[in-house]
Short mmCIF file of C-alpha atoms in Angstrom, two decimals:
data_model
loop_
_atom_site.label_atom_id
_atom_site.label_comp_id
_atom_site.label_asym_id
_atom_site.label_seq_id
_atom_site.Cartn_x
_atom_site.Cartn_y
_atom_site.Cartn_z
CA MET A 1 65.43 95.98 157.39
CA ARG A 2 62.17 93.37 156.53
CA ASN A 3 63.55 93.14 153.39
CA ILE A 4 66.28 89.92 153.66
CA THR A 5 69.47 91.24 154.90
CA LEU A 6 72.19 90.27 157.98
CA LEU A 7 73.90 93.56 159.86
CA LEU A 8 77.37 91.70 161.42
CA LEU A 9 78.40 94.22 163.34
CA SER A 10 77.24 92.45 166.42
CA ALA A 11 80.67 90.82 166.79
CA LEU A 12 81.49 94.81 167.41
CA LEU A 13 78.49 96.86 168.85
CA PHE A 14 74.85 95.45 168.16
CA SER A 15 73.40 93.08 165.69
CA CYS A 16 70.41 93.69 162.90
CA LYS A 17 68.81 90.36 162.69
CA LYS A 18 67.50 89.31 159.26
CA GLU A 19 67.76 86.08 156.55
CA ILE A 20 70.69 85.00 156.01
CA LYS A 21 69.77 82.01 152.75
CA THR A 22 70.73 81.40 149.95
CA SER A 23 69.32 79.51 146.37
CA ALA A 24 69.90 78.82 142.86
CA VAL A 25 67.59 80.12 139.74
CA THR A 26 65.53 76.72 139.09
CA GLY A 27 65.53 75.00 135.53
CA SER A 28 62.13 76.83 134.79
CA ASP A 29 62.92 80.27 135.40
CA ILE A 30 66.39 80.05 133.48
CA ALA A 31 64.09 79.23 130.06
CA GLU A 32 61.42 81.53 130.98
CA ALA A 33 63.35 84.84 131.24
CA LYS A 34 64.45 86.99 128.46
CA ALA A 35 67.68 89.03 129.54
CA ALA A 36 67.04 92.84 129.81
CA ASP A 37 70.43 95.14 129.21
CA ALA A 38 72.03 96.90 131.92
CA VAL A 39 75.36 98.25 132.81
CA GLU A 40 75.43 100.54 136.28
CA ALA A 41 74.34 103.88 137.02
CA VAL A 42 77.49 105.43 137.63
CA TYR A 43 75.84 108.53 138.83
CA TRP A 44 73.32 107.71 140.72
CA ASP A 45 76.01 105.24 142.26
CA SER A 46 77.89 109.12 143.26
CA VAL A 47 74.90 110.58 145.35
CA PHE A 48 74.74 107.95 147.89
CA THR A 49 78.55 107.69 148.58
CA ARG A 50 78.85 109.77 151.41
CA TYR A 51 81.03 111.20 153.64
CA GLY A 52 79.22 112.92 156.40
CA ASN A 53 76.08 115.91 157.10
CA GLY A 54 73.71 113.08 157.76
CA TRP A 55 72.53 109.31 155.95
CA THR A 56 76.04 107.63 155.20
CA GLY A 57 74.98 104.23 154.79
CA GLY A 58 72.02 102.25 155.01
CA ASP A 59 69.77 99.85 153.45
CA GLY A 60 65.41 99.80 152.28
CA ALA A 61 66.58 102.99 149.39
CA ILE A 62 62.61 102.99 148.75
CA SER A 63 61.88 105.64 147.09
CA TYR A 64 58.68 108.08 146.81
CA LYS A 65 57.90 111.46 144.00
CA LEU A 66 56.85 114.45 146.19
CA PRO A 67 54.21 116.47 144.19
CA ASP A 68 57.24 118.97 145.08
CA GLY A 69 59.64 117.24 142.32
CA ARG A 70 61.41 115.57 145.41
CA SER A 71 61.95 112.23 145.99
CA LEU A 72 61.95 110.70 149.31
CA TRP A 73 63.81 108.33 150.29
CA LEU A 74 62.91 105.16 152.80
CA TRP A 75 65.90 103.95 154.85
CA GLY A 76 65.70 100.76 157.90
CA ASP A 77 68.61 99.99 159.77
CA SER A 78 71.40 102.92 158.34
CA PHE A 79 74.94 104.69 160.23
CA LEU A 80 74.66 109.21 160.72
CA ASP A 81 78.10 109.51 160.97
CA THR A 82 81.61 110.25 159.59
CA VAL A 83 83.00 108.20 156.91
CA TYR A 84 87.04 108.81 156.02
CA ALA A 85 88.48 109.40 153.14
CA ASP A 86 89.27 105.71 152.76
CA ARG A 87 85.71 104.87 153.01
CA HIS A 88 86.48 102.90 156.94
CA ARG A 89 83.42 104.04 159.77
CA PRO A 90 83.63 104.62 163.17
CA VAL A 91 81.72 102.36 165.30
CA VAL A 92 79.28 104.98 165.88
CA GLY A 93 75.72 106.50 164.60
CA PHE A 94 73.85 103.30 163.97
CA ILE A 95 69.91 103.94 164.17
CA HIS A 96 66.94 101.50 162.87
CA ASN A 97 65.46 104.37 160.50
CA GLN A 98 65.84 107.72 158.58
CA VAL A 99 64.58 109.33 156.09
CA THR A 100 66.41 111.15 153.38
CA THR A 101 65.06 113.50 150.53
CA MET A 102 66.66 114.87 147.47
CA ASP A 103 65.87 116.38 144.14
CA ALA A 104 65.49 115.25 140.86
CA ASP A 105 69.02 115.38 140.17
CA GLY A 106 70.13 113.89 143.51
CA GLY A 107 71.46 117.61 144.90
CA ASN A 108 70.11 119.08 147.98
CA PHE A 109 70.65 115.75 149.82
CA LYS A 110 68.63 116.50 153.71
CA THR A 111 68.50 114.01 155.85
CA TYR A 112 65.99 112.88 158.75
CA TYR A 113 66.15 111.75 162.18
CA GLY A 114 65.61 112.12 166.15
CA GLY A 115 67.52 112.97 168.79
CA THR A 116 70.80 114.96 168.08
CA LYS A 117 73.75 115.08 166.23
CA GLU A 118 75.24 113.82 168.40
CA ASN A 119 72.89 111.28 170.16
CA PRO A 120 70.93 110.32 167.25
CA LYS A 121 67.75 108.55 167.16
CA PRO A 122 65.27 107.06 164.83
CA PHE A 123 63.09 109.15 162.73
CA PHE A 124 60.15 106.95 163.86
CA GLU A 125 60.55 105.48 167.35
CA ALA A 126 58.71 102.63 168.04
CA LYS A 127 57.34 102.02 171.86
CA GLY A 128 58.69 99.55 174.41
CA ASP A 129 61.46 97.06 172.38
CA SER A 130 60.04 97.31 169.37
CA PHE A 131 62.09 99.03 166.45
CA TYR A 132 60.73 100.18 163.11
CA TRP A 133 61.52 99.92 159.44
CA PRO A 134 59.51 102.40 156.46
CA VAL A 135 58.80 100.53 153.21
CA TYR A 136 56.32 102.29 151.44
CA THR A 137 54.84 106.05 150.91
CA ILE A 138 51.43 107.07 149.79
CA MET A 139 49.52 110.64 149.79
CA ASN A 140 46.29 111.75 150.31
CA PRO A 141 44.16 113.05 147.58
CA ASN A 142 44.17 116.60 149.21
CA LYS A 143 48.49 115.78 149.07
CA THR A 144 48.58 117.30 152.60
CA LYS A 145 49.12 114.68 153.81
CA LEU A 146 52.34 111.24 154.00
CA TYR A 147 51.52 107.88 155.26
CA ILE A 148 54.66 105.73 155.19
CA PHE A 149 54.09 102.29 156.44
CA LEU A 150 56.20 100.90 159.07
CA ASP A 151 57.10 96.88 159.54
CA LYS A 152 57.13 96.83 163.66
CA ILE A 153 59.79 94.66 164.97
CA VAL A 154 60.57 92.65 168.04
CA ALA A 155 64.18 91.56 169.13
CA PHE A 156 63.30 88.82 171.54
CA GLY A 157 67.17 87.46 171.37
CA SER A 158 70.77 88.11 171.24
CA GLY A 159 71.21 85.18 167.65
CA ALA A 160 70.82 86.72 164.08
CA PHE A 161 67.36 85.08 163.99
CA ASP A 162 66.05 86.12 167.38
CA PHE A 163 63.50 89.22 165.99
CA LYS A 164 59.68 88.96 164.92
CA VAL A 165 57.51 91.48 162.45
CA THR A 166 54.60 91.88 164.66
CA GLY A 167 52.36 94.12 162.63
CA VAL A 168 52.73 97.21 160.03
CA ASP A 169 51.74 100.16 161.70
CA VAL A 170 51.48 103.86 159.97
CA ALA A 171 53.10 107.25 160.43
CA ILE A 172 51.06 109.55 159.14
CA LEU A 173 53.14 112.68 158.19
CA ASN A 174 52.32 116.31 157.40
CA TYR A 175 53.21 117.53 153.59
CA PRO A 176 55.74 119.35 153.14
CA SER A 177 56.85 119.76 156.40
CA LEU A 178 57.51 115.75 157.01
CA SER A 179 56.57 116.40 160.46
CA ILE A 180 55.01 113.62 162.45
CA GLN A 181 51.20 114.29 163.09
CA GLN A 182 51.14 110.40 164.92
CA ILE A 183 51.74 107.05 164.07
CA VAL A 184 48.95 104.27 164.17
CA PRO A 185 48.61 100.23 164.24
CA PHE A 186 47.37 99.02 160.65
CA SER A 187 47.53 95.23 160.53
CA LYS A 188 48.61 93.12 163.45
CA ASP A 189 50.40 90.41 163.26
CA THR A 190 49.24 88.04 160.17
CA LEU A 191 49.95 85.26 157.70
CA VAL A 192 50.79 88.56 155.30
CA ASN A 193 53.62 91.39 155.67
CA TRP A 194 51.68 93.90 154.24
CA ALA A 195 55.30 95.32 153.61
CA GLY A 196 56.38 94.73 149.93
CA ASP A 197 54.82 97.50 147.67
CA ALA A 198 51.73 99.66 147.43
CA TYR A 199 50.42 101.28 143.90
CA GLU A 200 47.99 104.44 144.30
CA SER A 201 46.08 103.97 140.33
CA SER A 202 44.33 105.97 139.15
CA ASP A 203 41.14 103.85 139.50
CA GLY A 204 40.44 105.27 142.85
CA PHE A 205 42.07 102.81 145.05
CA VAL A 206 46.05 102.12 146.50
CA TYR A 207 46.68 98.50 146.00
CA LEU A 208 49.30 97.01 148.60
CA TYR A 209 51.50 94.67 148.33
CA GLY A 210 52.45 91.89 150.94
CA ALA A 211 53.83 88.69 151.42
CA GLU A 212 53.61 85.78 152.13
CA SER A 213 56.67 83.71 153.45
CA THR A 214 57.05 80.17 153.56
CA LYS A 215 60.59 78.33 153.92
CA TYR A 216 61.60 78.14 150.35
CA ASN A 217 59.21 80.22 148.94
CA LYS A 218 57.45 84.30 149.32
CA PHE A 219 54.05 84.24 147.98
CA ILE A 220 52.81 87.42 146.67
CA HIS A 221 48.91 89.12 148.09
CA VAL A 222 46.83 91.67 147.21
CA ALA A 223 44.92 94.43 149.53
CA ARG A 224 42.85 97.42 148.65
CA PHE A 225 41.60 101.00 150.00
CA PRO A 226 39.97 104.02 148.70
CA LYS A 227 42.46 106.40 148.15
CA SER A 228 39.97 108.58 150.49
CA ASN A 229 40.53 106.41 153.50
CA PRO A 230 43.76 104.10 153.99
CA PHE A 231 42.18 102.06 156.49
CA ASN A 232 39.27 100.71 155.07
CA ILE A 233 41.17 98.16 153.85
CA LYS A 234 39.51 95.00 151.32
CA TYR A 235 41.37 91.63 150.47
CA TRP A 236 41.51 89.87 146.82
CA ASN A 237 40.23 86.41 146.95
CA GLY A 238 40.90 85.65 143.78
CA THR A 239 37.67 86.89 142.37
CA ALA A 240 36.25 89.64 144.65
CA TRP A 241 37.60 92.10 147.07
CA VAL A 242 36.53 90.98 150.86
CA LYS A 243 36.82 92.47 154.16
CA ASN A 244 38.11 88.79 155.93
CA ALA A 245 42.01 89.22 155.74
CA SER A 246 41.80 84.72 155.93
CA GLN A 247 40.46 84.88 152.13
CA SER A 248 43.09 86.57 151.14
CA VAL A 249 44.98 84.16 148.26
CA ARG A 250 48.11 84.25 146.94
CA VAL A 251 48.81 85.84 143.33
CA GLN A 252 52.86 85.09 142.38
CA GLY A 253 55.49 83.26 144.15
CA GLY A 254 59.60 83.79 143.64
CA VAL A 255 59.71 86.84 144.97
CA SER A 256 61.52 89.02 147.74
CA GLU A 257 59.73 89.98 150.79
CA GLY A 258 59.93 93.31 149.02
CA PHE A 259 59.87 94.46 145.81
CA SER A 260 58.12 97.07 143.38
CA PHE A 261 54.76 97.55 141.54
CA PHE A 262 54.06 100.66 138.74
CA GLU A 263 53.01 101.72 136.06
CA TYR A 264 55.07 103.00 133.36
CA GLN A 265 53.03 104.53 129.67
CA GLY A 266 49.85 102.78 130.47
CA LYS A 267 51.39 99.43 131.23
CA GLN A 268 52.36 98.10 134.62
CA TYR A 269 54.78 95.88 136.29
CA LEU A 270 55.93 93.91 139.38
CA LEU A 271 59.95 94.09 139.83
CA SER A 272 61.67 91.80 142.05
CA GLN A 273 65.08 90.05 143.40
CA GLU A 274 64.67 86.06 143.86
CA ASN A 275 63.44 84.64 146.78
CA LEU A 276 66.07 83.57 149.54
CA LEU A 277 68.48 86.24 148.75
CA GLY A 278 69.49 85.44 145.23
CA PRO A 279 71.52 87.52 143.31
CA ASP A 280 69.01 87.82 140.27
CA ILE A 281 66.51 90.56 140.05
CA TYR A 282 63.56 89.41 137.75
CA LEU A 283 60.58 91.81 136.00
CA TRP A 284 57.27 90.89 135.11
CA ASP A 285 54.10 91.99 133.34
CA ALA A 286 51.10 93.08 135.23
CA ALA A 287 47.73 92.22 133.30
CA SER A 288 45.90 94.03 136.41
CA PRO A 289 46.82 95.18 139.85
CA VAL A 290 45.96 91.18 140.91
CA GLY A 291 47.82 89.86 138.00
CA PRO A 292 48.56 87.13 136.53
CA PHE A 293 51.84 87.90 135.70
CA THR A 294 53.86 86.75 132.77
CA GLY A 295 56.81 87.55 131.13
CA LYS A 296 59.27 87.05 133.67
CA ARG A 297 62.66 88.05 132.15
CA LEU A 298 66.10 88.84 133.46
CA VAL A 299 66.75 92.32 134.63
CA TYR A 300 70.50 92.23 136.29
CA THR A 301 72.28 89.34 138.32
CA THR A 302 74.21 91.60 141.54
CA PRO A 303 77.72 90.73 142.53
CA GLN A 304 78.57 89.60 145.17
CA LYS A 305 82.00 91.52 146.55
CA ILE A 306 82.73 94.82 146.70
CA GLY A 307 86.10 96.14 147.39
CA ASN A 308 87.80 92.46 149.16
CA PHE A 309 84.38 92.10 151.41
CA ASN A 310 81.96 88.92 150.52
CA VAL A 311 78.29 90.88 150.46
CA TRP A 312 74.19 89.72 150.02
CA THR A 313 72.25 92.53 148.36
CA TYR A 314 68.18 91.82 148.36
CA ASN A 315 65.31 94.33 148.65
CA ALA A 316 66.11 95.56 144.23
CA LYS A 317 63.21 98.80 143.30
CA ALA A 318 62.07 100.29 141.18
CA HIS A 319 62.56 103.81 140.71
CA PRO A 320 60.65 104.89 137.14
CA GLN A 321 60.59 108.31 138.29
CA PHE A 322 64.12 108.64 137.06
CA ILE A 323 63.39 107.19 134.14
CA ASP A 324 65.73 108.68 131.61
CA ASN A 325 65.36 108.13 127.43
CA GLY A 326 63.03 104.85 128.38
CA ARG A 327 66.49 103.65 130.92
CA LEU A 328 64.24 102.17 134.38
CA LEU A 329 66.18 102.78 137.24
CA VAL A 330 66.44 99.45 139.33
CA GLY A 331 68.14 99.61 142.66
CA TYR A 332 69.55 97.08 145.22
CA CYS A 333 70.75 97.12 148.66
CA SER A 334 74.42 95.24 149.21
CA ASN A 335 75.55 94.14 152.79
CA SER A 336 78.95 93.41 154.00
CA GLN A 337 79.07 89.37 155.75
CA THR A 338 81.45 90.25 157.68
CA ALA A 339 81.68 92.93 160.68
CA GLN A 340 85.01 93.79 159.71
CA GLY A 341 84.01 94.50 156.16
CA LEU A 342 81.18 96.30 157.75
CA ILE A 343 83.62 99.37 159.06
CA LYS A 344 86.62 99.01 157.07
CA ASN A 345 84.11 99.30 153.69
CA ALA A 346 81.06 101.24 153.96
CA ASP A 347 80.67 101.07 150.58
CA THR A 348 79.78 97.60 151.38
CA TYR A 349 76.32 98.48 153.26
CA ARG A 350 74.34 100.83 150.68
CA PRO A 351 71.80 100.89 147.35
CA TYR A 352 73.56 100.24 143.94
CA PHE A 353 71.92 101.05 141.16
CA VAL A 354 71.80 100.02 137.39
CA TRP A 355 70.34 101.57 134.26
CA VAL A 356 68.47 98.89 132.42
CA SER A 357 67.08 99.04 129.20
CA ASN A 358 65.03 96.74 126.17
CA TRP A 359 63.30 96.05 129.32
CA GLN A 360 59.67 97.17 128.26
#
């Protein structure tokens, strides 16, 4: 999705156009990092090893805890189809977005999409030639509506990079039915893509995190609005909150386009995979919603091969609602570097999870 991936099925049926650059951690990063302990979250990996009856693969894997105890998951480019016992899949069932829900233990897995099983369509449908990648969720104070923020994408050619983000729209969903009430514009074609993450603070505000992309780096910007009005937005200019988006300043670099800002036991944290499709996932302490961000430490280095196929990994996210005995659940997306891998091994295009200890 707007996070940095590439789906190479264009050789067979279609193309999903995303960044594919890589980079190494700099010497200063290595000197600063203090590794946490991580082990594979085998159970959560198994929850997303699907064979049919709904979602069977995709990227995004962005979760949100609902008031009734379920978790809602957002997916970008994804599959809705059969996966056979040997884990290969047919070249059908691809759509640009889906939503799933599950219980706290991963049970009662339910998929939401448009159209029919035989002719599926995205859950969030854009007009014209655009399509949506959903990026994060917030809720109104009365807990009757969900606001799901959507990157709006336009493709302008058949090449791997012939696409652009033209803005961010917001889908307003009724809760608990999750029916879509309407989709409205939020931001349009600005320097900052306001699709990094959202943090619902106890101070009465929702903080939005966007990414400014340069050739070799990405920088976080911060905006906020009152929980009662998600369209009364102000931007952090380094000293105050202002109405003019052009005055927004960088607060942190060296991140991915999608990341997590979250709170646990009264402390705030930033988690991000390194930029440009690097394999390392890092965690920072946050002194406030606008930083400064300190104590950078390595959380996990993602594997770059699934079975016999090389993969890219990206869009690492924290899932603090699943914290267990102090262990933080962290997920990341995997994507085959070849179209052959995508079809022959469905496990090349899906999320994976690790339990992280000693992360605080």
